[in-house]
Coordinates of C-alpha atoms and ligand atoms in Angstrom, one line a residue:
M1 CA -9.7 30.6 -1.8
A2 CA -9.1 31.0 2.0
R3 CA -5.7 30.5 3.5
I4 CA -5.7 28.1 6.4
D5 CA -5.4 29.7 9.8
T6 CA -2.5 28.2 11.7
H7 CA -2.4 30.3 14.8
I8 CA -3.2 27.4 17.0
R9 CA 0.1 25.5 16.6
P10 CA 1.4 23.8 19.7
S11 CA 3.6 25.8 22.1
S12 CA 7.3 25.7 21.3
E13 CA 7.8 23.3 24.3
T14 CA 5.2 20.9 23.0
F15 CA 6.5 21.3 19.5
A16 CA 10.0 20.2 20.6
R17 CA 8.7 17.3 22.7
N18 CA 6.7 16.1 19.7
F19 CA 9.7 16.4 17.4
S20 CA 11.9 14.2 19.6
A21 CA 9.2 11.6 20.1
Y22 CA 8.8 11.5 16.3
A23 CA 12.6 11.1 15.8
A24 CA 12.5 7.9 17.8
L25 CA 9.8 6.5 15.6
R26 CA 11.7 7.5 12.5
E27 CA 14.8 5.7 13.8
K28 CA 12.9 2.4 14.4
L29 CA 11.5 2.6 10.9
A30 CA 14.9 3.4 9.3
Q31 CA 16.2 0.1 10.9
A32 CA 13.4 -1.9 9.4
R33 CA 13.9 -0.3 6.0
D34 CA 17.6 -1.1 6.1
T35 CA 16.8 -4.8 6.6
A36 CA 14.2 -4.7 3.8
L37 CA 16.6 -3.1 1.4
H38 CA 19.4 -5.5 2.2
G39 CA 17.8 -8.5 0.4
G40 CA 18.5 -12.1 1.4
G41 CA 21.9 -11.6 3.1
S42 CA 25.5 -11.7 2.1
E43 CA 25.7 -15.5 1.3
A44 CA 22.7 -15.4 -1.1
Q45 CA 24.0 -12.2 -2.6
A46 CA 27.4 -13.7 -3.3
R47 CA 25.7 -16.6 -5.1
Q48 CA 23.7 -14.2 -7.2
L49 CA 26.9 -12.3 -8.1
A50 CA 28.7 -15.6 -8.9
K51 CA 26.1 -16.4 -11.5
G52 CA 26.7 -13.0 -13.1
K53 CA 23.2 -11.8 -12.1
L54 CA 22.2 -8.3 -11.0
F55 CA 20.2 -7.7 -7.8
A56 CA 16.5 -6.9 -8.0
R57 CA 16.9 -3.3 -7.1
Q58 CA 19.8 -2.8 -9.6
R59 CA 17.5 -4.2 -12.3
V60 CA 14.8 -1.8 -11.3
G61 CA 17.3 1.1 -11.2
L62 CA 18.4 0.3 -14.8
L63 CA 14.9 0.0 -16.0
L64 CA 13.7 3.4 -14.8
D65 CA 14.4 6.7 -16.4
P66 CA 17.4 8.2 -14.6
G67 CA 16.5 10.8 -12.0
T68 CA 12.8 9.8 -11.8
P69 CA 11.2 8.7 -8.6
F70 CA 10.2 5.1 -7.8
F71 CA 6.9 4.9 -6.0
E72 CA 7.5 1.7 -4.0
I73 CA 4.6 -0.5 -2.9
G74 CA 5.0 -2.7 0.2
Q75 CA 8.6 -2.0 1.0
L76 CA 8.2 -3.3 4.5
A77 CA 6.0 -6.3 3.6
A78 CA 6.7 -9.4 5.6
H79 CA 8.9 -7.6 8.1
E80 CA 9.1 -9.9 11.1
V81 CA 6.0 -11.9 9.9
Y82 CA 7.5 -15.3 9.3
D83 CA 9.8 -17.4 11.5
H84 CA 12.7 -16.4 9.3
P85 CA 13.5 -13.1 7.5
V86 CA 11.8 -12.6 4.2
P87 CA 13.0 -9.0 3.4
C88 CA 10.7 -7.0 1.2
A89 CA 8.6 -10.2 0.9
G90 CA 11.1 -11.3 -1.7
I91 CA 9.9 -9.0 -4.4
V92 CA 10.4 -5.3 -5.3
T93 CA 7.2 -3.7 -6.7
G94 CA 6.1 -0.2 -7.4
I95 CA 5.3 2.4 -10.0
G96 CA 8.2 4.0 -12.0
V97 CA 8.8 5.9 -15.2
V98 CA 10.2 4.0 -18.1
A99 CA 10.8 5.8 -21.4
G100 CA 8.5 8.6 -20.2
H101 CA 5.6 6.2 -19.3
A102 CA 4.3 5.3 -15.8
V103 CA 4.7 1.6 -15.5
A104 CA 4.1 -1.0 -12.7
V105 CA 7.3 -2.9 -12.0
F106 CA 7.7 -6.4 -10.4
A107 CA 11.2 -7.6 -9.7
N108 CA 11.7 -11.0 -7.9
D109 CA 14.6 -11.0 -5.4
A110 CA 16.2 -14.4 -6.0
T111 CA 18.4 -13.8 -2.9
V112 CA 15.4 -14.3 -0.7
K113 CA 14.7 -18.1 -0.8
G114 CA 15.1 -18.3 -4.6
G115 CA 12.6 -15.5 -5.1
T116 CA 9.8 -17.8 -4.2
Y117 CA 6.3 -16.6 -3.4
Y118 CA 5.3 -16.5 0.3
P119 CA 1.7 -15.5 1.1
L120 CA 2.8 -11.8 1.4
T121 CA 4.9 -12.0 -1.8
L122 CA 1.7 -12.9 -3.5
R123 CA -0.4 -10.3 -1.7
K124 CA 2.2 -7.6 -2.8
H125 CA 2.2 -8.8 -6.4
L126 CA -1.6 -8.9 -6.6
R127 CA -1.9 -5.5 -4.9
T128 CA 0.5 -3.9 -7.4
Q129 CA -1.4 -5.5 -10.3
Q130 CA -4.6 -4.0 -8.9
I131 CA -3.0 -0.6 -8.8
A132 CA -1.8 -1.0 -12.4
R133 CA -5.3 -2.0 -13.5
E134 CA -7.0 0.9 -11.8
Q135 CA -4.4 3.4 -12.9
G136 CA -4.3 2.0 -16.5
L137 CA -0.5 1.2 -16.4
P138 CA 1.6 -1.3 -18.4
C139 CA 3.2 -4.0 -16.2
V140 CA 6.9 -5.1 -16.4
Y141 CA 7.8 -8.3 -14.7
L142 CA 11.5 -8.9 -14.1
V143 CA 11.3 -12.6 -13.4
D144 CA 13.7 -14.6 -11.2
S145 CA 11.7 -16.9 -9.1
G146 CA 11.3 -20.5 -8.0
G147 CA 7.5 -20.1 -7.9
V148 CA 5.4 -21.1 -4.9
Y149 CA 7.2 -21.3 -1.5
L150 CA 6.3 -24.9 -1.1
P151 CA 6.0 -25.2 2.7
L152 CA 3.2 -22.7 2.7
Q153 CA 1.4 -23.8 -0.5
E154 CA -2.0 -23.9 1.2
E155 CA -1.9 -20.2 1.8
I156 CA -0.6 -19.5 -1.7
F157 CA -2.1 -21.8 -4.2
P158 CA -5.7 -23.0 -3.9
D159 CA -8.0 -19.9 -3.2
E160 CA -9.5 -17.3 -5.5
H161 CA -7.1 -14.6 -4.6
H162 CA -4.1 -16.9 -4.6
F163 CA -1.3 -17.7 -7.1
G164 CA -3.6 -18.2 -10.2
K165 CA -5.0 -14.7 -9.8
I166 CA -1.6 -13.3 -11.0
F167 CA -2.2 -15.0 -14.4
R168 CA -5.8 -14.1 -14.6
N169 CA -4.8 -10.5 -13.9
I170 CA -2.2 -10.7 -16.7
A171 CA -4.8 -12.0 -19.1
E172 CA -7.5 -9.5 -18.1
M173 CA -5.1 -6.5 -18.2
S174 CA -3.8 -7.6 -21.6
A175 CA -7.4 -7.7 -22.8
M176 CA -7.8 -4.2 -21.5
G177 CA -4.9 -3.1 -23.7
L178 CA -2.5 -2.7 -20.8
P179 CA 0.9 -4.1 -22.1
Q180 CA 2.2 -7.1 -20.1
I181 CA 5.9 -7.4 -20.6
S182 CA 8.3 -10.0 -19.0
A183 CA 12.0 -10.2 -18.9
V184 CA 13.2 -13.6 -17.7
M185 CA 16.5 -13.1 -15.8
G186 CA 16.7 -16.2 -13.7
S187 CA 14.5 -19.2 -13.1
C188 CA 10.9 -19.3 -13.9
T189 CA 9.6 -22.6 -12.8
A190 CA 6.3 -24.5 -12.7
G191 CA 3.4 -22.0 -12.2
G192 CA 5.9 -19.2 -12.4
A193 CA 6.5 -20.1 -16.1
Y194 CA 3.0 -18.7 -16.9
I195 CA 4.2 -15.1 -16.1
P196 CA 6.4 -14.9 -19.2
A197 CA 4.2 -17.4 -21.1
M198 CA 1.1 -15.2 -20.6
S199 CA 2.8 -11.9 -21.2
D200 CA 2.3 -10.0 -24.5
E201 CA 6.0 -9.8 -25.1
T202 CA 8.8 -11.7 -23.3
V203 CA 12.5 -11.2 -23.3
I204 CA 14.8 -13.9 -22.0
V205 CA 18.5 -13.7 -21.0
R206 CA 21.0 -16.1 -22.4
G207 CA 22.6 -18.3 -19.8
N208 CA 20.6 -17.4 -16.6
G209 CA 17.1 -17.1 -17.9
S210 CA 15.1 -20.3 -18.0
I211 CA 11.4 -21.2 -18.3
F212 CA 10.0 -24.6 -17.7
L213 CA 6.9 -26.3 -16.1
G214 CA 9.1 -29.0 -14.5
G215 CA 12.7 -28.2 -13.7
P216 CA 15.7 -30.6 -14.3
Q217 CA 15.2 -32.3 -10.9
L218 CA 11.6 -33.0 -11.7
V219 CA 12.3 -34.3 -15.2
R220 CA 15.0 -36.6 -13.7
A221 CA 12.6 -37.9 -11.0
A222 CA 9.7 -38.4 -13.4
T223 CA 11.6 -39.7 -16.5
G224 CA 15.1 -40.6 -15.4
V225 CA 16.5 -38.2 -18.1
I226 CA 19.3 -35.9 -17.0
V227 CA 19.0 -32.5 -18.7
D228 CA 20.5 -29.1 -17.8
A229 CA 18.4 -26.0 -17.3
E230 CA 19.6 -24.3 -20.4
T231 CA 18.8 -27.2 -22.7
L232 CA 15.4 -27.8 -21.0
G233 CA 14.2 -24.2 -21.1
G234 CA 16.9 -21.6 -21.8
A235 CA 16.9 -18.5 -24.1
D236 CA 17.9 -20.4 -27.2
V237 CA 15.1 -23.0 -27.0
H238 CA 12.4 -20.5 -26.2
T239 CA 13.2 -17.9 -28.8
R240 CA 14.2 -20.4 -31.6
E241 CA 12.0 -23.5 -31.0
S242 CA 9.2 -23.1 -28.5
G243 CA 8.1 -19.5 -29.1
V244 CA 7.5 -19.1 -25.4
A245 CA 9.7 -16.0 -25.5
D246 CA 10.1 -13.4 -28.2
H247 CA 13.4 -11.6 -27.7
Y248 CA 16.9 -13.1 -27.1
A249 CA 19.0 -11.0 -24.8
I250 CA 22.7 -11.5 -24.4
S251 CA 22.9 -9.9 -20.9
E252 CA 20.5 -8.4 -18.3
E253 CA 21.4 -4.9 -19.4
H254 CA 20.5 -5.9 -23.0
A255 CA 17.2 -7.4 -21.7
I256 CA 16.3 -4.2 -19.9
S257 CA 17.0 -2.0 -22.9
L258 CA 14.7 -4.3 -25.0
V259 CA 12.0 -3.9 -22.3
R260 CA 12.4 -0.1 -22.4
D261 CA 12.0 -0.2 -26.2
I262 CA 8.8 -2.2 -25.9
V263 CA 7.4 0.2 -23.3
A264 CA 8.3 3.2 -25.5
R265 CA 6.5 1.7 -28.6
R266 CA 3.4 0.4 -26.7
G267 CA 2.6 4.0 -25.7
K268 CA 0.4 3.6 -22.5
G269 CA 0.7 5.3 -19.2
R270 CA 1.8 8.8 -20.0
L271 CA 2.1 10.9 -16.9
S272 CA -0.1 14.1 -17.0
E273 CA 1.3 17.5 -16.2
P274 CA -0.5 19.3 -13.4
P275 CA -3.2 21.7 -14.6
Q276 CA -1.7 24.6 -12.6
A277 CA 1.8 25.4 -11.4
P278 CA 2.6 23.8 -8.0
V279 CA 3.1 26.2 -5.1
P280 CA 4.7 25.2 -1.8
P281 CA 2.6 25.5 1.3
R282 CA 3.1 28.7 3.3
S283 CA 3.7 26.7 6.4
D284 CA 6.7 24.4 6.2
P285 CA 6.0 20.6 5.8
A286 CA 9.2 19.9 7.7
E287 CA 7.4 21.1 10.8
L288 CA 4.8 18.3 10.7
P289 CA 6.6 16.1 13.2
G290 CA 6.2 18.9 15.7
I291 CA 2.5 19.0 15.0
I292 CA 2.0 15.3 15.7
S293 CA 1.2 14.9 19.4
A294 CA 3.8 12.7 21.2
N295 CA 0.9 11.4 23.3
P296 CA -1.4 9.5 20.9
R297 CA -4.4 10.3 23.1
E298 CA -4.0 14.0 22.2
P299 CA -5.6 14.9 18.9
I300 CA -3.6 16.2 16.0
V301 CA -4.8 19.7 15.0
A302 CA -6.3 19.1 11.5
R303 CA -5.8 22.7 10.1
E304 CA -2.1 22.6 11.1
V305 CA -1.7 19.5 8.9
L306 CA -3.6 20.9 6.0
A307 CA -1.6 24.1 6.1
R308 CA 1.5 22.0 5.5
L309 CA 0.1 19.8 2.8
L310 CA -1.8 22.0 0.5
D311 CA -0.4 24.3 -2.2
D312 CA -0.1 27.8 -0.8
S313 CA -1.9 26.5 2.3
R314 CA -5.2 27.3 0.6
L315 CA -8.5 25.4 1.0
V316 CA -12.0 26.2 -0.3
E317 CA -13.8 24.9 2.7
Y318 CA -17.2 23.2 2.3
R319 CA -19.8 24.0 5.0
A320 CA -17.2 25.3 7.5
R321 CA -19.8 25.9 10.2
F322 CA -21.6 22.6 10.0
G323 CA -20.5 19.2 11.2
T324 CA -17.2 20.7 12.2
T325 CA -15.6 17.5 13.4
I326 CA -14.7 16.8 9.8
I327 CA -13.1 19.4 7.6
C328 CA -13.9 19.1 3.9
G329 CA -12.7 21.3 1.1
T330 CA -10.9 21.6 -2.2
G331 CA -7.4 22.7 -2.9
H332 CA -4.3 21.7 -4.8
I333 CA -1.3 19.5 -4.1
G334 CA 1.6 19.8 -6.5
G335 CA -0.7 21.7 -8.9
Y336 CA -3.2 18.9 -9.1
P337 CA -6.8 19.5 -7.7
V338 CA -7.9 17.5 -4.7
G339 CA -10.9 17.2 -2.4
V340 CA -9.7 16.7 1.1
L341 CA -11.6 15.2 4.1
I342 CA -9.8 15.3 7.4
N343 CA -11.1 14.4 10.9
D344 CA -11.1 17.1 13.6
G345 CA -12.8 15.1 16.3
V346 CA -15.3 12.3 16.7
L347 CA -17.7 11.7 13.8
F348 CA -21.3 12.9 14.4
S349 CA -24.4 12.5 12.2
E350 CA -23.9 16.0 10.8
S351 CA -20.2 15.4 10.0
A352 CA -21.1 12.2 8.2
Q353 CA -23.9 13.9 6.2
K354 CA -21.6 16.8 5.3
A355 CA -18.8 14.3 4.2
T356 CA -21.3 12.3 2.1
N357 CA -22.5 15.5 0.3
F358 CA -18.9 16.6 -0.3
I359 CA -18.0 13.2 -1.8
E360 CA -21.0 13.6 -4.1
L361 CA -19.9 17.0 -5.2
C362 CA -16.3 15.9 -5.9
A363 CA -17.8 13.0 -8.0
Q364 CA -19.8 15.4 -10.1
R365 CA -16.8 17.7 -10.6
N366 CA -14.4 14.7 -11.1
I367 CA -12.0 15.8 -8.3
P368 CA -9.8 13.1 -6.7
L369 CA -10.4 12.6 -3.0
L370 CA -7.9 12.5 -0.2
F371 CA -9.0 11.0 3.2
L372 CA -6.8 11.9 6.1
H373 CA -7.7 9.6 9.0
N374 CA -7.4 10.9 12.5
I375 CA -10.5 9.3 13.9
S376 CA -11.4 7.4 17.1
G377 CA -14.9 6.5 15.6
F378 CA -18.5 7.6 15.5
M379 CA -20.2 9.1 18.6
V380 CA -21.9 6.6 20.8
G381 CA -24.9 7.1 23.1
A382 CA -28.7 6.7 23.2
S383 CA -29.5 10.2 21.7
Y384 CA -27.1 9.6 18.8
E385 CA -28.5 6.2 18.1
A386 CA -32.0 7.7 18.2
G387 CA -30.8 10.4 15.8
G388 CA -29.8 7.7 13.3
I389 CA -26.0 8.0 13.5
A390 CA -25.8 4.4 12.1
K391 CA -27.6 5.4 8.9
H392 CA -25.7 8.6 8.5
G393 CA -22.4 6.8 8.9
A394 CA -23.7 4.2 6.4
K395 CA -24.3 6.9 3.9
M396 CA -20.7 8.0 4.2
V397 CA -19.4 4.4 3.8
N398 CA -21.7 4.1 0.7
A399 CA -20.4 7.3 -0.8
A400 CA -16.7 6.4 -0.1
S401 CA -17.2 2.9 -1.5
C402 CA -19.0 3.9 -4.7
V403 CA -17.3 7.1 -5.7
S404 CA -15.4 6.5 -8.9
V405 CA -13.0 9.4 -8.8
P406 CA -9.5 8.4 -7.7
K407 CA -9.4 8.2 -3.9
F408 CA -6.4 8.1 -1.6
S409 CA -6.2 7.4 2.1
I410 CA -3.5 8.3 4.6
L411 CA -3.7 7.4 8.3
I412 CA -2.1 10.4 10.0
G413 CA -3.3 9.5 13.6
G414 CA -5.6 6.9 14.9
S415 CA -8.0 5.1 12.6
Y416 CA -10.6 2.9 14.4
G417 CA -13.7 0.9 13.6
A418 CA -16.4 2.3 11.5
G419 CA -14.5 5.6 11.4
N420 CA -11.8 3.8 9.4
L421 CA -14.4 2.5 7.0
A422 CA -16.2 5.9 6.6
M423 CA -12.8 7.5 5.9
C424 CA -12.2 5.1 3.0
G425 CA -10.1 2.5 4.9
R426 CA -8.4 -0.5 3.1
A427 CA -11.6 -2.5 2.7
I428 CA -13.4 0.5 1.0
G429 CA -10.9 0.5 -1.9
P430 CA -8.6 3.6 -2.0
Q431 CA -6.4 3.5 -5.0
L432 CA -3.4 4.0 -2.8
M433 CA -3.2 4.0 1.0
A434 CA -0.4 5.1 3.3
M435 CA 0.3 5.6 7.0
W436 CA 2.4 8.0 9.0
P437 CA 4.9 6.2 11.4
N438 CA 2.9 7.5 14.4
A439 CA -0.5 6.3 13.1
K440 CA -2.4 3.4 14.6
T441 CA -5.4 1.3 13.5
S442 CA -7.6 -1.4 14.9
V443 CA -11.3 -2.1 15.3
V444 CA -11.3 -0.3 18.7
G445 CA -8.5 1.0 20.9
G446 CA -6.7 -1.6 23.1
E447 CA -8.1 -0.1 26.3
Q448 CA -11.7 -0.2 25.0
A449 CA -11.3 -3.8 23.8
A450 CA -9.8 -4.9 27.2
T451 CA -12.6 -3.1 29.0
V452 CA -15.4 -4.6 26.9
L453 CA -14.0 -8.1 27.2
A454 CA -13.5 -7.7 31.0
L455 CA -17.1 -6.5 31.4
I456 CA -18.4 -9.6 29.5
R457 CA -16.2 -11.8 31.6
A458 CA -17.3 -10.1 34.8
E459 CA -21.0 -10.7 33.8
Q460 CA -20.3 -14.4 33.2
M461 CA -18.5 -14.7 36.5
A462 CA -21.3 -12.9 38.3
K463 CA -23.7 -15.7 37.1
E464 CA -21.4 -18.1 38.9
G465 CA -21.3 -15.9 42.0
R466 CA -17.7 -14.9 41.4
S467 CA -16.1 -11.5 40.7
F468 CA -12.7 -10.2 39.6
S469 CA -10.2 -8.8 42.1
P470 CA -8.5 -5.7 40.8
D471 CA -5.3 -7.7 40.2
E472 CA -7.2 -10.4 38.3
E473 CA -8.9 -7.8 36.2
E474 CA -5.6 -6.2 35.3
A475 CA -4.1 -9.6 34.5
F476 CA -7.0 -10.3 32.2
K477 CA -6.8 -6.9 30.5
R478 CA -3.1 -6.5 30.0
P479 CA -2.5 -9.1 27.2
I480 CA -5.5 -7.7 25.3
R481 CA -4.3 -4.2 25.6
E482 CA -0.7 -5.2 24.6
A483 CA -1.9 -7.2 21.6
Y484 CA -3.9 -4.3 20.3
E485 CA -1.1 -1.9 20.8
R486 CA 1.3 -4.2 18.9
Q487 CA -1.1 -5.0 16.0
G488 CA -2.1 -1.4 15.5
Q489 CA 1.5 -0.1 14.9
A490 CA 2.5 1.2 11.5
L491 CA 5.3 -1.4 11.1
Y492 CA 3.0 -4.3 11.9
V493 CA 0.3 -2.9 9.6
A494 CA 2.7 -2.3 6.7
A495 CA 4.4 -5.7 7.1
R496 CA 1.0 -7.3 6.4
M497 CA 0.2 -5.1 3.4
W498 CA -2.8 -3.5 5.1
V499 CA -1.4 -0.2 3.7
D500 CA 0.8 0.3 0.6
A501 CA 3.5 2.3 2.3
I502 CA 4.6 4.1 5.5
V503 CA 5.2 7.7 4.4
D504 CA 7.1 10.3 6.4
P505 CA 4.9 13.3 7.0
V506 CA 7.6 15.5 5.6
H507 CA 7.5 13.6 2.3
T508 CA 3.7 13.3 2.1
R509 CA 3.3 16.1 -0.4
E510 CA 5.6 14.4 -2.8
W511 CA 3.9 11.0 -2.3
L512 CA 0.5 12.7 -2.9
T513 CA 1.8 14.6 -5.9
L514 CA 2.9 11.4 -7.6
S515 CA -0.4 9.7 -6.6
L516 CA -2.4 12.6 -8.1
A517 CA -0.2 12.6 -11.3
L518 CA -0.9 8.9 -11.8
A519 CA -4.6 9.5 -11.2
A520 CA -4.7 12.3 -13.7
G521 CA -3.8 9.8 -16.4
A522 CA -6.1 7.0 -15.2
P523 CA -9.2 6.0 -17.1
S524 CA -12.3 7.8 -15.7
R525 CA -15.5 5.9 -14.7
E526 CA -19.0 7.2 -14.0
T527 CA -20.0 7.1 -10.4
R528 CA -23.2 5.4 -9.3
F529 CA -24.0 5.4 -5.6
G530 CA -25.9 2.7 -3.8
V531 CA -29.2 3.5 -2.1
F532 CA -28.7 6.2 0.6
R533 CA -30.9 5.6 3.7
M534 CA -32.3 9.0 4.5
Ligands
COA601 N1 9.9 -23.6 -2.0 C1 10.6 -23.4 -0.9 N2 11.9 -23.1 -0.8 C2 12.5 -23.0 -2.0 C3 11.9 -23.2 -3.2 C4 10.5 -23.5 -3.2 N3 9.8 -23.6 -4.3 N4 12.8 -23.1 -4.2 C5 13.9 -22.7 -3.6 N5 13.8 -22.7 -2.3 C6 14.8 -22.3 -1.3 C7 15.9 -23.3 -1.1 O1 15.6 -24.3 -0.2 C8 17.0 -22.5 -0.6 O2 16.8 -22.2 0.8 P1 18.0 -22.0 1.8 O3 18.7 -20.7 1.3 O4 17.4 -21.8 3.1 O5 18.9 -23.2 1.7 C9 16.8 -21.1 -1.3 O6 15.4 -21.1 -1.7 C10 17.7 -20.9 -2.5 O7 17.5 -22.1 -3.4 P2 18.8 -22.8 -4.1 O8 18.3 -24.0 -4.8 O9 19.9 -23.0 -3.2 O10 19.2 -21.6 -5.1 P3 19.5 -21.7 -6.7 O11 19.7 -20.3 -7.1 O12 20.5 -22.7 -6.9 O13 18.1 -22.3 -7.4 C11 15.8 -22.3 -7.9 C12 16.9 -21.5 -7.3 C13 14.5 -21.6 -7.7 C14 16.1 -22.5 -9.4 C15 15.7 -23.8 -7.3 O14 15.8 -23.7 -5.9 C16 14.5 -24.5 -7.7 O15 14.4 -25.1 -8.8 N6 13.5 -24.6 -6.8 C17 12.3 -25.4 -7.0 C18 11.4 -24.7 -7.9 C19 10.0 -25.4 -8.0 O16 10.0 -26.6 -8.4 N7 9.0 -24.7 -7.7 C20 7.7 -25.3 -7.8 C21 6.7 -24.4 -7.2 S1 5.6 -23.6 -8.3

C-alpha cells in the first residue's frame, strides 16, 4: 500500500496565513456553538430548575455510558433562522453509547418555547430517525415537549414529511425490530402524546411527566371541567389505569436508569471493533487548517488532506494515471476499511467514469465509501458536451445513488451543482454528511450566478434597445453575489440541516472513525445499480 506523497505542502508563509484565516472561522463557529449549547436562556432555565427538572443535555449525559463520545446531529440547527432564537432547534439529538449499545437519542429542550416543534426541530428529529433506521439503532426519546409550535403549523403538520412521519417512523422501526423507548420527563401533549404511546416501552416520571391528547386548558375549554395535569395524565394514571406507560419512575435519574436497563436487555446496536489496529497518519491532522487555502478560489491539495486523514497515510490508489482530477483509493481510518473519492480539480468524463467504476468495486467488496467534496463542477464546453460529459456524470450520480454500502460525505472545500450530486451530496443520500467550517455549497458560485443573470437581463434590455452601464450592472450583480455568498456558508447550511454537522478538520478522523464503527454494525443490503448510459 503506497504512502501518500506530501512534498507539495504549501510554503511556510502560506501555511501560516491559512492557519490564521482558519482561526477566525473557528472563532465564529465557537460563538454559534456557545449559543446553541446554552438552551433557552436563564429565565426559562430557572423555571425548569424550579420544577425539579434536569436540562436536556444533563439527561443525555446521564443516559450515555461515562466517557463515551456523543455523536451529535444538527447541533447548529435553527441558528439565526427564525425571528427569535431557537437554540439547537429545541431538541438535542445524536448517536451515543448506552449500556454498550449504539443508540439514537432524542431529548426535547423544554427551555426553548416549551420544547415545541418548529419546522427545523421536526427536520432534525426525522433526520436522526432516518440515521437510526439506516444504521439499525434503537431509539430513546427523552420527552418534554408541548408538541407542534402552533404559529408555524402549516410547515409542521400537514405534509408527508411532517409531524406524523415521526410516528410512522416509530411504528416502522419497531416493526423492523429496532427498540423504540420513551421516557416522559415533562409534558407530552396532543400529537406529542403519540411518541410514548407508540413506543415499545415507556417510562414516566412521577410529578413532572404527563401524557394527554388534550391538556388541562383544552379540557376546561371543551367541557368546563377543571383538572390538573397529574390527575389528567400523570405517571400514576398511565402506569396503573390507562396502560399508556409501562414503568413508574420516582425521579428523572430513576427513569434514565430504567431506560438503560431496557436498552441493555433489548440487545441491538452493538458497536463493532475495527478489523485492524488503528494507526495515526504519518502527517499530523492538526496541520490541516494550514492546508486549507485562505483564499477559497485556490484549490486545497487533495493528497495533503488524505495524508492527514488515513491511517499511516496509506492509500491503495485506483487508476492513478487516469482521470486524475479525482483521486480514488482504499485505505483505513481508525482501523476500519474505507474507499475514498476526493476531488483534485474539475470533473471530466474520464474522472466520472473512473469514480463510477471505483464505486462499483467498493460495492462488490462491501467497503464503505467516503466522498470528500472539493469541486466546482463538471467541465463545460462544446467538445466536452460532444464527448458525452453529461452521460458520464450521470453514471457517477447513478452509482453514488444506488450503491448500498455505507456512504459518507464531507464538504472540505467548495461543492457546487452537479459536482455536489456526483460526489454524493445531501440529495443522493449519504448516511452521514458533514462540512468543514471553510466549505461552501450552492448550485453555482455567486459570481457565476450573477454573471448568468446579468447576461440574461442584458439580452432582454437589448431587445428594448437599452443596455447596462457598468454601475448598473454592478448594482444588479452585487445582491445576487452576496446572497450566494451568505447562503453557501457552513453556518447557514448547518442551521438548515443540509448537513448533519460542522466538523473541525482536526477532529475529522474521530468523526469518521465513529461513522465507520456505526456502519460496521449496520444491516447490509445488496446493491443494484440503475441503467448506466454507455
Ligand atoms: N406553540 C407555540 N408556543 C408554545 C406552545 C405551542 N404549542 N406551547 C408552549 N409555547 C410557548 C409559550 O407561549 C411560552 O413562550 P414564551 O416563553 O415566549 O412566553 C413558552 O413556550 C413556554 O411555555 P409555558 O406555558 O410558559 O411553559 P410551561 O413549562 O408552563 O408549559 C407546556 C409548557 C408545553 C406544558 C404548555 O405551554 C402547554 O401546554 N402548551 C400547549 C401545548 C399544546 O396544546 N400543544 C398542541 C400542539 S400539538
